[in-house]
Coordinates of N, CA and C in Angstrom, one line a residue:
M287 N 15.7 -14.4 -43.6 CA 14.8 -14.2 -42.4 C 14.1 -15.5 -42.1
L288 N 13.5 -16.2 -43.1 CA 12.7 -17.4 -42.9 C 13.7 -18.5 -42.4
S289 N 14.9 -18.5 -43.0 CA 15.8 -19.5 -42.6 C 16.2 -19.5 -41.2
A290 N 16.5 -18.3 -40.7 CA 16.9 -18.0 -39.3 C 15.7 -18.4 -38.4
L291 N 14.5 -18.0 -38.8 CA 13.3 -18.3 -38.0 C 13.1 -19.9 -38.0
G292 N 13.4 -20.5 -39.0 CA 13.3 -22.0 -38.9 C 14.2 -22.6 -37.9
V293 N 15.4 -22.1 -37.8 CA 16.4 -22.6 -36.9 C 15.9 -22.3 -35.4
I294 N 15.4 -21.1 -35.3 CA 14.9 -20.7 -34.0 C 13.7 -21.6 -33.6
D295 N 12.7 -21.8 -34.5 CA 11.6 -22.6 -34.2 C 12.1 -24.1 -33.9
A296 N 13.1 -24.6 -34.5 CA 13.6 -25.9 -34.3 C 14.1 -25.9 -32.8
G297 N 14.8 -24.9 -32.4 CA 15.4 -24.8 -31.0 C 14.2 -24.7 -30.0
L298 N 13.1 -24.2 -30.4 CA 12.0 -24.1 -29.5 C 11.0 -25.3 -29.5
G299 N 11.5 -26.3 -30.4 CA 10.6 -27.5 -30.5 C 9.4 -27.4 -31.4
R300 N 9.4 -26.3 -32.2 CA 8.3 -26.2 -33.2 C 8.7 -26.7 -34.5
F301 N 8.8 -28.0 -34.5 CA 9.4 -28.7 -35.7 C 8.6 -28.5 -37.0
D302 N 7.4 -28.5 -37.0 CA 6.5 -28.3 -38.2 C 6.8 -27.0 -38.8
D303 N 6.8 -26.0 -37.9 CA 7.1 -24.6 -38.4 C 8.5 -24.5 -38.9
A304 N 9.4 -25.1 -38.2 CA 10.8 -25.0 -38.6 C 11.1 -25.6 -39.9
L305 N 10.5 -26.8 -40.2 CA 10.6 -27.4 -41.5 C 10.0 -26.6 -42.6
R306 N 8.8 -26.1 -42.4 CA 8.1 -25.3 -43.4 C 8.9 -24.0 -43.7
E307 N 9.4 -23.3 -42.7 CA 10.1 -22.1 -42.9 C 11.5 -22.4 -43.6
S308 N 12.2 -23.4 -43.1 CA 13.5 -23.6 -43.7 C 13.4 -24.1 -45.2
R309 N 12.4 -25.0 -45.4 CA 12.3 -25.4 -46.8 C 11.8 -24.3 -47.7
K310 N 11.0 -23.4 -47.2 CA 10.6 -22.3 -48.0 C 11.8 -21.3 -48.3
A311 N 12.6 -21.1 -47.4 CA 13.8 -20.3 -47.6 C 14.7 -20.9 -48.7
V312 N 14.9 -22.2 -48.7 CA 15.7 -22.8 -49.7 C 15.0 -22.8 -51.1
E313 N 13.7 -22.9 -51.0 CA 12.9 -22.8 -52.3 C 13.0 -21.3 -52.8
L314 N 12.9 -20.3 -52.0 CA 13.0 -19.0 -52.5 C 14.4 -18.5 -52.9
C315 N 15.3 -19.1 -52.3 CA 16.8 -18.7 -52.7 C 17.6 -19.9 -52.8
P316 N 17.4 -20.7 -53.9 CA 18.1 -21.9 -54.1 C 19.6 -21.6 -54.4
V317 N 20.5 -22.5 -54.2 CA 21.9 -22.4 -54.5 C 22.1 -22.1 -56.0
S318 N 21.3 -22.6 -56.8 CA 21.4 -22.4 -58.2 C 21.2 -20.9 -58.7
S319 N 20.5 -20.2 -57.8 CA 20.2 -18.8 -58.1 C 21.1 -17.9 -57.3
D320 N 21.5 -18.3 -56.1 CA 22.3 -17.5 -55.2 C 23.3 -18.3 -54.5
A321 N 24.6 -18.3 -55.2 CA 25.6 -19.1 -54.6 C 26.3 -18.6 -53.3
V322 N 25.8 -17.3 -52.9 CA 26.4 -16.8 -51.7 C 25.4 -17.1 -50.5
E323 N 24.2 -16.7 -50.7 CA 23.2 -17.0 -49.6 C 22.7 -18.4 -49.5
G324 N 22.5 -19.0 -50.7 CA 21.8 -20.3 -50.8 C 22.5 -21.4 -49.9
P325 N 23.8 -21.5 -50.0 CA 24.4 -22.6 -49.1 C 24.1 -22.4 -47.6
G326 N 24.1 -21.1 -47.2 CA 23.8 -20.9 -45.8 C 22.3 -21.4 -45.4
Y327 N 21.4 -21.2 -46.4 CA 20.0 -21.6 -46.1 C 19.9 -23.1 -46.1
V328 N 20.7 -23.7 -47.0 CA 20.7 -25.2 -47.0 C 21.3 -25.8 -45.7
T329 N 22.4 -25.1 -45.2 CA 23.0 -25.5 -44.0 C 22.0 -25.3 -42.8
N330 N 21.3 -24.2 -42.9 CA 20.2 -24.1 -41.8 C 19.2 -25.2 -41.9
L331 N 18.8 -25.6 -43.1 CA 17.8 -26.7 -43.2 C 18.4 -28.0 -42.6
A332 N 19.7 -28.2 -42.9 CA 20.4 -29.3 -42.3 C 20.3 -29.3 -40.8
N333 N 20.5 -28.1 -40.2 CA 20.4 -27.8 -38.8 C 19.1 -28.3 -38.3
V334 N 18.0 -27.9 -39.0 CA 16.7 -28.3 -38.6 C 16.4 -29.8 -38.6
Y335 N 16.9 -30.5 -39.7 CA 16.9 -31.9 -39.8 C 17.6 -32.5 -38.6
A336 N 18.8 -32.0 -38.3 CA 19.6 -32.6 -37.2 C 18.8 -32.5 -35.9
A337 N 18.1 -31.3 -35.7 CA 17.3 -31.1 -34.4 C 16.2 -32.1 -34.4
L338 N 15.6 -32.4 -35.6 CA 14.6 -33.4 -35.6 C 15.0 -34.8 -35.4
G339 N 16.3 -35.0 -35.5 CA 16.9 -36.4 -35.4 C 16.9 -37.1 -36.8
D340 N 16.7 -36.4 -37.9 CA 16.7 -36.9 -39.2 C 18.1 -36.9 -39.8
R341 N 19.0 -37.8 -39.4 CA 20.3 -37.7 -39.8 C 20.6 -37.8 -41.2
D342 N 19.8 -38.7 -41.9 CA 20.0 -38.9 -43.3 C 19.8 -37.6 -44.1
R343 N 18.7 -36.9 -43.8 CA 18.4 -35.7 -44.5 C 19.4 -34.6 -44.1
A344 N 19.8 -34.5 -42.9 CA 20.8 -33.6 -42.5 C 22.1 -33.8 -43.2
F345 N 22.6 -35.0 -43.3 CA 23.8 -35.3 -44.1 C 23.6 -35.0 -45.5
E346 N 22.5 -35.3 -46.1 CA 22.2 -35.0 -47.5 C 22.4 -33.5 -47.8
Q347 N 21.8 -32.8 -46.9 CA 21.8 -31.3 -47.2 C 23.2 -30.8 -46.9
L348 N 23.9 -31.2 -45.9 CA 25.3 -30.8 -45.7 C 26.2 -31.1 -46.8
A349 N 26.1 -32.4 -47.3 CA 27.0 -32.8 -48.3 C 26.8 -32.0 -49.6
S350 N 25.6 -31.6 -49.8 CA 25.3 -30.9 -51.1 C 25.9 -29.4 -51.1
V351 N 26.3 -28.9 -49.9 CA 26.9 -27.6 -49.9 C 28.3 -27.6 -49.2
A352 N 28.8 -28.8 -48.9 CA 30.1 -28.8 -48.2 C 31.3 -28.1 -48.9
K353 N 31.3 -28.2 -50.2 CA 32.4 -27.6 -50.9 C 32.1 -26.2 -51.5
M354 N 31.1 -25.6 -51.0 CA 30.7 -24.2 -51.5 C 31.0 -23.1 -50.5
P355 N 31.4 -22.0 -51.0 CA 31.6 -20.9 -50.1 C 30.3 -20.6 -49.3
N356 N 30.3 -20.3 -48.1 CA 29.2 -20.1 -47.2 C 28.5 -21.4 -46.8
G357 N 29.1 -22.5 -47.2 CA 28.5 -23.8 -46.7 C 29.1 -23.9 -45.3
P358 N 28.9 -25.1 -44.7 CA 29.3 -25.4 -43.4 C 30.9 -25.3 -43.2
S359 N 31.3 -24.6 -42.2 CA 32.8 -24.5 -42.0 C 33.2 -25.7 -41.2
Y360 N 34.5 -26.0 -41.3 CA 35.1 -27.0 -40.5 C 35.0 -26.7 -39.0
G361 N 35.3 -25.5 -38.6 CA 35.2 -25.2 -37.2 C 33.8 -25.2 -36.6
A362 N 32.8 -24.8 -37.4 CA 31.4 -24.9 -36.9 C 31.0 -26.3 -36.8
L363 N 31.4 -27.2 -37.8 CA 31.0 -28.6 -37.7 C 31.6 -29.3 -36.5
K364 N 32.9 -28.9 -36.2 CA 33.6 -29.5 -35.1 C 33.2 -29.1 -33.7
L365 N 32.8 -27.8 -33.6 CA 32.6 -27.1 -32.3 C 31.1 -26.8 -32.0
D366 N 30.3 -26.4 -33.0 CA 29.0 -26.0 -32.7 C 28.1 -27.1 -32.2
P367 N 27.5 -26.9 -31.1 CA 26.6 -27.9 -30.4 C 25.4 -28.3 -31.4
T368 N 25.1 -27.5 -32.3 CA 24.1 -27.9 -33.3 C 24.3 -29.2 -33.9
W369 N 25.6 -29.5 -34.2 CA 25.9 -30.7 -35.0 C 26.3 -31.9 -34.0
A370 N 26.2 -31.7 -32.8 CA 26.6 -32.8 -31.8 C 25.9 -34.1 -32.1
S371 N 24.7 -34.1 -32.5 CA 23.9 -35.4 -32.7 C 24.4 -36.1 -33.9
L372 N 25.2 -35.4 -34.8 CA 25.7 -36.1 -36.0 C 27.2 -36.6 -35.8
R373 N 27.8 -36.2 -34.8 CA 29.3 -36.4 -34.7 C 29.6 -37.9 -34.6
G374 N 28.8 -38.7 -34.0 CA 29.1 -40.1 -33.8 C 28.9 -40.9 -35.1
D375 N 28.3 -40.3 -36.1 CA 28.0 -41.1 -37.3 C 29.2 -41.1 -38.2
P376 N 29.6 -42.2 -38.9 CA 30.8 -42.2 -39.8 C 30.8 -41.2 -40.9
R377 N 29.5 -40.8 -41.3 CA 29.4 -39.8 -42.4 C 30.0 -38.5 -41.9
F378 N 30.0 -38.2 -40.6 CA 30.5 -37.0 -40.2 C 31.9 -36.8 -40.5
A379 N 32.7 -37.8 -40.2 CA 34.2 -37.8 -40.5 C 34.4 -37.6 -42.0
Q380 N 33.6 -38.2 -42.9 CA 33.7 -38.0 -44.3 C 33.3 -36.5 -44.7
L381 N 32.3 -36.0 -44.1 CA 32.0 -34.6 -44.3 C 33.1 -33.7 -43.9
L382 N 33.7 -33.9 -42.7 CA 34.8 -33.0 -42.3 C 35.9 -33.1 -43.3
A383 N 36.2 -34.3 -43.8 CA 37.3 -34.4 -44.8 C 37.0 -33.6 -46.0
E384 N 35.8 -33.6 -46.4 CA 35.4 -32.8 -47.6 C 35.5 -31.3 -47.4
V385 N 35.0 -30.8 -46.2 CA 35.0 -29.5 -45.8 C 36.4 -28.8 -45.7
V386 N 37.3 -29.6 -45.3 CA 38.6 -29.1 -45.0 C 39.5 -28.9 -46.3
K387 N 39.0 -29.6 -47.4 CA 39.7 -29.5 -48.7 C 39.5 -28.1 -49.2
P388 N 40.5 -27.5 -49.9 CA 40.4 -26.2 -50.5 C 39.2 -26.1 -51.6
I389 N 38.6 -25.0 -51.7 CA 37.5 -24.9 -52.6 C 38.2 -24.5 -53.9
L390 N 37.9 -25.2 -55.0 CA 38.4 -24.9 -56.3 C 37.4 -24.2 -57.2
F391 N 37.7 -23.1 -57.7 CA 36.7 -22.3 -58.5 C 36.9 -22.6 -60.0

């Protein structure tokens, strides 16, 4: 719930609230404790960083969950307007190359 609220607040321009909520969601449900929900929360935090224009932190978060189930999908990265601000960055192509690879368990 906090993670989704963070994304909503980012869309509304409430960036301080968005960061606080998104970071708290990742803190409460880290990937190390929940490999199913955790990557989605990290992806949402990346979404907030992208909305803020903080590309470095957005890419850092996305790269950390790119190869995990429930991490960012190839289709979402390519088509979702959320990621439009990142698409011109060379790191975006590298991220797509990682996401498209099969996940090995």
